[in-house]
Tab-separated table of C-alpha atoms in Angstrom:
chain	number	residue	atom	x	y	z
A	1	MET	CA	7.829	9.651	9.800
A	2	LEU	CA	10.854	11.311	11.450
A	3	LEU	CA	13.648	9.122	12.740
A	4	PRO	CA	17.182	9.918	13.922
A	5	ARG	CA	19.624	9.731	11.023
A	6	ALA	CA	22.432	7.278	11.613
A	7	GLY	CA	25.831	8.966	11.475
A	8	GLY	CA	27.112	11.826	9.373
A	9	ALA	CA	23.905	13.815	9.372
A	10	ALA	CA	25.403	16.741	11.225
A	11	GLY	CA	27.361	17.666	8.100
A	12	ARG	CA	24.286	17.786	5.895
A	13	SER	CA	23.315	21.278	4.752
A	14	PRO	CA	19.700	22.445	5.066
A	15	PRO	CA	17.826	22.819	1.757
A	16	PRO	CA	17.830	26.213	0.008
A	17	LEU	CA	15.443	28.731	1.605
A	18	ALA	CA	14.975	26.555	4.704
A	19	ALA	CA	16.486	29.335	6.819
A	20	LEU	CA	15.215	32.895	7.041
A	21	SER	CA	18.716	34.230	6.456
A	22	GLN	CA	18.569	32.740	2.964
A	23	VAL	CA	15.104	34.103	2.268
A	24	LEU	CA	16.132	37.612	3.331
A	25	ARG	CA	18.704	37.693	0.504
A	26	LEU	CA	15.934	37.500	-2.102
A	27	GLU	CA	14.377	40.525	-3.748
A	28	ARG	CA	11.377	41.921	-1.901
A	29	ASN	CA	8.498	40.429	-3.889
A	30	ARG	CA	10.050	36.984	-3.938
A	31	ARG	CA	10.813	37.225	-0.215
A	32	THR	CA	7.234	38.200	0.619
A	33	GLY	CA	5.924	35.349	-1.509
A	34	ILE	CA	7.989	32.811	0.419
A	35	VAL	CA	7.151	34.076	3.900
A	36	PHE	CA	3.550	35.199	3.269
A	37	PRO	CA	2.300	33.224	0.233
A	38	LEU	CA	-1.318	34.180	0.888
A	39	GLN	CA	-0.420	37.818	0.246
A	40	LYS	CA	0.705	36.947	-3.298
A	41	LEU	CA	-2.947	36.373	-4.160
A	42	GLU	CA	-4.255	39.656	-2.781
A	43	ARG	CA	-3.622	41.646	-5.945
A	44	TYR	CA	-5.913	39.304	-7.895
A	45	LEU	CA	-8.895	39.663	-5.577
A	46	ALA	CA	-12.050	41.353	-6.766
A	47	PRO	CA	-12.790	44.800	-5.308
A	48	GLY	CA	-14.751	44.549	-2.089
A	49	THR	CA	-13.293	41.164	-1.073
A	50	ASP	CA	-12.882	40.824	2.686
A	51	MET	CA	-9.134	41.106	3.253
A	52	ALA	CA	-9.175	40.301	6.980
A	53	PRO	CA	-8.647	36.508	6.595
A	54	PHE	CA	-5.502	37.180	4.549
A	55	ARG	CA	-3.618	39.069	7.281
A	56	LEU	CA	-4.805	37.894	10.711
A	57	PHE	CA	-1.455	36.331	11.582
A	58	GLN	CA	1.336	38.442	10.148
A	59	PRO	CA	4.360	38.325	12.475
A	60	GLY	CA	7.374	40.548	12.142
A	61	LEU	CA	10.939	39.467	11.507
A	62	ASP	CA	11.853	39.166	15.190
A	63	ALA	CA	9.009	36.708	15.865
A	64	LEU	CA	9.872	34.679	12.760
A	65	GLN	CA	13.500	34.445	13.878
A	66	ARG	CA	12.587	33.432	17.427
A	67	ALA	CA	10.303	30.713	16.068
A	68	GLU	CA	13.010	29.455	13.721
A	69	ALA	CA	15.384	29.089	16.679
A	70	LEU	CA	12.945	26.647	18.285
A	71	PHE	CA	13.092	24.428	15.193
A	72	ARG	CA	16.902	24.462	15.037
A	73	SER	CA	18.524	21.839	17.262
A	74	ARG	CA	21.658	22.738	19.200
A	75	ARG	CA	23.447	21.852	22.411
A	76	GLY	CA	20.874	21.902	25.198
A	77	HIS	CA	17.967	22.008	22.736
A	78	ALA	CA	17.412	18.633	21.101
A	79	ILE	CA	14.665	17.724	18.670
A	80	ASP	CA	13.962	14.048	19.247
A	81	TYR	CA	11.657	11.315	18.065
A	82	VAL	CA	10.009	10.167	21.295
A	83	SER	CA	7.775	7.211	20.439
A	84	SER	CA	4.970	5.857	18.292
A	85	ALA	CA	1.578	4.706	19.489
A	86	VAL	CA	-1.539	3.017	18.173
A	87	ARG	CA	-3.452	3.469	21.431
A	88	MET	CA	-3.564	6.276	23.952
A	89	ASP	CA	-2.145	4.109	26.719
A	90	HIS	CA	0.989	3.824	24.550
A	91	ALA	CA	1.312	7.593	24.087
A	92	PRO	CA	4.058	9.468	25.965
A	93	PRO	CA	3.087	11.586	28.991
A	94	ALA	CA	1.224	14.781	28.145
A	95	ALA	CA	3.898	16.982	29.699
A	96	LEU	CA	4.347	19.698	27.054
A	97	PRO	CA	2.058	21.777	24.871
A	98	GLU	CA	1.257	19.737	21.770
A	99	VAL	CA	0.168	20.212	18.165
A	100	CYS	CA	-0.847	17.496	15.731
A	101	PHE	CA	-0.906	17.286	11.952
A	102	ILE	CA	-3.682	15.351	10.284
A	103	GLY	CA	-4.834	14.989	6.694
A	104	ARG	CA	-5.791	12.745	3.837
A	105	SER	CA	-3.300	10.105	2.706
A	106	ASN	CA	-0.840	11.590	0.208
A	107	VAL	CA	-1.679	15.199	1.130
A	108	GLY	CA	1.996	15.868	1.887
A	109	LYS	CA	1.883	15.685	5.675
A	110	SER	CA	5.251	13.988	6.168
A	111	SER	CA	6.835	16.266	3.562
A	112	LEU	CA	5.602	19.300	5.468
A	113	ILE	CA	6.950	17.991	8.770
A	114	ARG	CA	10.277	17.349	7.053
A	115	ALA	CA	10.296	20.975	5.893
A	116	LEU	CA	9.472	22.275	9.372
A	117	PHE	CA	12.385	20.326	10.867
A	118	SER	CA	14.790	20.859	7.954
A	119	LEU	CA	17.145	23.006	10.054
A	120	SER	CA	17.905	20.052	12.342
A	121	PRO	CA	20.259	17.864	10.276
A	122	GLU	CA	20.439	15.040	12.820
A	123	VAL	CA	16.723	14.375	12.327
A	124	GLU	CA	15.672	12.525	9.200
A	125	VAL	CA	12.180	12.648	7.786
A	126	ARG	CA	11.192	9.583	5.805
A	127	VAL	CA	8.643	10.387	3.137
A	128	SER	CA	7.067	7.443	1.354
A	129	LYS	CA	5.794	7.616	-2.226
A	130	THR	CA	3.074	5.191	-1.160
A	131	PRO	CA	-0.048	6.831	0.321
A	132	GLY	CA	-0.939	5.739	3.834
A	133	HIS	CA	2.643	5.046	4.932
A	134	THR	CA	2.132	6.491	8.425
A	135	LYS	CA	0.216	3.897	10.438
A	136	LYS	CA	0.813	5.155	13.981
A	137	MET	CA	0.797	8.380	15.941
A	138	ASN	CA	4.424	9.565	15.934
A	139	PHE	CA	5.549	11.937	18.692
A	140	PHE	CA	8.471	14.381	18.402
A	141	LYS	CA	9.743	16.506	21.242
A	142	VAL	CA	11.084	19.975	20.477
A	143	GLY	CA	13.392	20.673	23.403
A	144	LYS	CA	11.512	21.577	26.563
A	145	TYR	CA	8.975	23.633	24.635
A	146	PHE	CA	6.419	21.537	22.738
A	147	THR	CA	5.618	18.241	21.012
A	148	VAL	CA	4.643	17.660	17.390
A	149	VAL	CA	2.472	14.653	16.520
A	150	ASP	CA	2.332	13.134	13.042
A	151	MET	CA	-1.036	11.411	12.750
A	152	PRO	CA	-1.921	8.612	10.302
A	153	GLY	CA	-3.541	9.754	7.071
A	154	TYR	CA	-7.224	9.171	6.497
A	155	GLY	CA	-8.899	7.932	3.340
A	156	TYR	CA	-6.907	5.627	1.064
A	157	ARG	CA	-4.987	2.921	2.967
A	158	ALA	CA	-5.818	4.423	6.364
A	159	PRO	CA	-5.100	2.119	9.331
A	160	ARG	CA	-8.008	-0.171	10.154
A	161	ASP	CA	-8.328	1.340	13.623
A	162	PHE	CA	-7.862	4.929	12.393
A	163	VAL	CA	-11.159	6.263	13.750
A	164	GLU	CA	-10.685	4.805	17.219
A	165	MET	CA	-7.069	5.957	17.365
A	166	VAL	CA	-7.658	9.530	16.231
A	167	GLU	CA	-10.922	10.114	18.070
A	168	ALA	CA	-9.403	8.893	21.326
A	169	TYR	CA	-6.377	11.166	20.851
A	170	LEU	CA	-8.446	14.258	20.067
A	171	GLN	CA	-10.822	13.711	22.972
A	172	GLU	CA	-8.287	12.668	25.611
A	173	ARG	CA	-5.131	14.650	24.888
A	174	ARG	CA	-5.537	17.552	27.295
A	175	ASN	CA	-2.283	19.247	26.289
A	176	LEU	CA	-3.334	19.510	22.624
A	177	LYS	CA	-3.210	23.192	21.700
A	178	ARG	CA	-4.031	23.105	17.991
A	179	THR	CA	-4.765	20.594	15.262
A	180	PHE	CA	-3.421	21.343	11.778
A	181	LEU	CA	-5.778	19.941	9.152
A	182	LEU	CA	-4.034	19.594	5.793
A	183	ALA	CA	-5.817	19.791	2.437
A	184	ASP	CA	-4.409	19.517	-1.088
A	185	GLY	CA	-3.861	22.881	-2.783
A	186	VAL	CA	-4.687	21.414	-6.192
A	187	LEU	CA	-7.731	19.368	-5.196
A	188	GLY	CA	-9.198	21.609	-2.508
A	189	LEU	CA	-11.428	20.189	0.208
A	190	GLN	CA	-12.462	16.596	-0.454
A	191	LYS	CA	-15.308	14.567	1.037
A	192	THR	CA	-12.973	12.956	3.574
A	193	ASP	CA	-11.726	16.417	4.614
A	194	HIS	CA	-15.302	17.471	5.350
A	195	ILE	CA	-15.691	14.398	7.561
A	196	ALA	CA	-12.519	15.393	9.446
A	197	VAL	CA	-13.890	18.922	9.908
A	198	GLU	CA	-17.154	17.518	11.281
A	199	MET	CA	-15.191	15.429	13.788
A	200	LEU	CA	-13.128	18.394	14.979
A	201	GLU	CA	-16.218	20.568	15.250
A	202	GLU	CA	-18.118	17.889	17.164
A	203	PHE	CA	-15.289	17.512	19.684
A	204	GLY	CA	-14.779	21.264	20.020
A	205	ILE	CA	-11.107	21.000	18.993
A	206	PRO	CA	-9.431	24.269	17.899
A	207	TYR	CA	-7.850	23.758	14.493
A	208	VAL	CA	-6.402	25.523	11.483
A	209	MET	CA	-6.484	24.548	7.818
A	210	VAL	CA	-3.259	24.252	5.829
A	211	LEU	CA	-3.275	24.086	2.038
A	212	THR	CA	-0.330	21.995	0.798
A	213	LYS	CA	1.437	21.559	-2.562
A	214	ILE	CA	0.719	25.127	-3.640
A	215	ASP	CA	3.669	24.958	-6.046
A	216	LYS	CA	1.673	22.448	-8.118
A	217	ALA	CA	-1.434	24.623	-8.454
A	218	SER	CA	-1.917	27.362	-11.030
A	219	ARG	CA	-2.565	30.810	-9.627
A	220	GLY	CA	-6.200	30.769	-10.763
A	221	LEU	CA	-6.878	27.331	-9.317
A	222	LEU	CA	-5.154	28.183	-6.043
A	223	LEU	CA	-7.058	31.449	-5.657
A	224	ASN	CA	-10.346	29.684	-6.378
A	225	ASN	CA	-9.618	27.006	-3.764
A	226	VAL	CA	-8.509	29.595	-1.199
A	227	LEU	CA	-11.682	31.662	-1.588
A	228	LYS	CA	-13.922	28.589	-1.431
A	229	ILE	CA	-12.236	27.308	1.724
A	230	GLN	CA	-12.251	30.707	3.403
A	231	GLU	CA	-15.971	31.003	2.720
A	232	PHE	CA	-16.474	27.487	4.073
A	233	ILE	CA	-14.540	28.378	7.242
A	234	LYS	CA	-16.595	31.537	7.709
A	235	GLU	CA	-20.000	29.945	7.131
A	236	LYS	CA	-19.633	26.343	8.330
A	237	THR	CA	-17.106	26.226	11.168
A	238	GLN	CA	-16.832	27.353	14.760
A	239	GLY	CA	-13.421	26.116	15.885
A	240	CYS	CA	-11.305	26.852	12.806
A	241	PHE	CA	-8.846	29.751	12.779
A	242	PRO	CA	-10.135	32.165	10.098
A	243	GLN	CA	-6.826	32.454	8.252
A	244	LEU	CA	-5.822	29.704	5.851
A	245	PHE	CA	-2.117	28.776	5.729
A	246	LEU	CA	-0.545	28.031	2.331
A	247	VAL	CA	2.606	25.902	2.115
A	248	SER	CA	4.970	24.323	-0.372
A	249	SER	CA	7.386	21.804	1.094
A	250	VAL	CA	9.415	22.039	-2.134
A	251	GLU	CA	9.840	25.813	-2.317
A	252	PHE	CA	9.483	26.413	1.460
A	253	SER	CA	6.682	28.888	0.846
A	254	GLY	CA	4.719	29.377	4.056
A	255	VAL	CA	6.981	27.109	6.111
A	256	HIS	CA	8.555	29.978	8.075
A	257	LEU	CA	5.126	31.423	8.862
A	258	LEU	CA	3.815	28.027	9.954
A	259	ARG	CA	6.789	27.546	12.294
A	260	CYS	CA	5.916	30.873	13.862
A	261	PHE	CA	2.246	29.941	14.269
A	262	VAL	CA	3.180	26.633	15.930
A	263	ALA	CA	5.452	28.508	18.339
A	264	HIS	CA	2.666	31.001	19.027
A	265	VAL	CA	-0.150	28.526	19.738
A	266	THR	CA	2.097	26.436	22.024
A	267	GLY	CA	2.731	29.508	24.163
A	268	ASN	CA	6.336	30.047	23.136
A	269	LEU	CA	5.613	33.338	21.379
A	270	PRO	CA	2.854	34.754	23.583
A	271	THR	CA	2.994	38.125	21.845
A	272	VAL	CA	3.673	38.430	18.139
A	273	GLU	CA	4.457	41.848	16.733
A	274	ALA	CA	2.909	42.422	13.340
A	275	SER	CA	5.125	43.088	10.357
């Protein structure tokens, strides 16, 4: 969960590689691996593999920089925790375009949100070592541009009213532009993830899959999971964006690209020039 840090946070430095300016100092291969981690796997693909799902969203530097600016708080552009809710009548007004992050308990959802907002030192992200720490829908306003919602985790230690809470949100939140469904990069899609996919498909909710903790997976395991999930998306889904997003909240791999995709789907980067 994100909460305002009490005092002194403005002097805190962002983590290494949290900013594009730091990534651009790296040598080319390392830089590409941080910004476009899916491309690191391309060289290991068998001949004849469909490459389209690896490069559908490939923004250029200008788009990446404009997206980063949205995630960096400054005078006149605050990133604020708005409220928490367990029922839709407690949710804040649906005034801005919105995205939500959902996934299995302990998939790294809060860690990813912390990475996305790491350039805003006055905002603290609390990450619990105990699965199922997030029990409510937590809303965060990014200036006048969009809202990010941190949803409770499903599976182990999920809130008792998880199904009612999440189903009501997905069906009633008319300003919801995209749901980000997180899966573990080491474990791949689990049974509970398939249930979440079925729910999103049933409701006709546009969503995208994000593979977390890629720094913990061997290259072979990660490639195997990526190919399996991409085939699943192609054969079994209607509302899922065909490209899988890979992220590491530790190394910041894929975080810059995900910021750009959030900005794009909320209408803040209506045109994205390819790199």
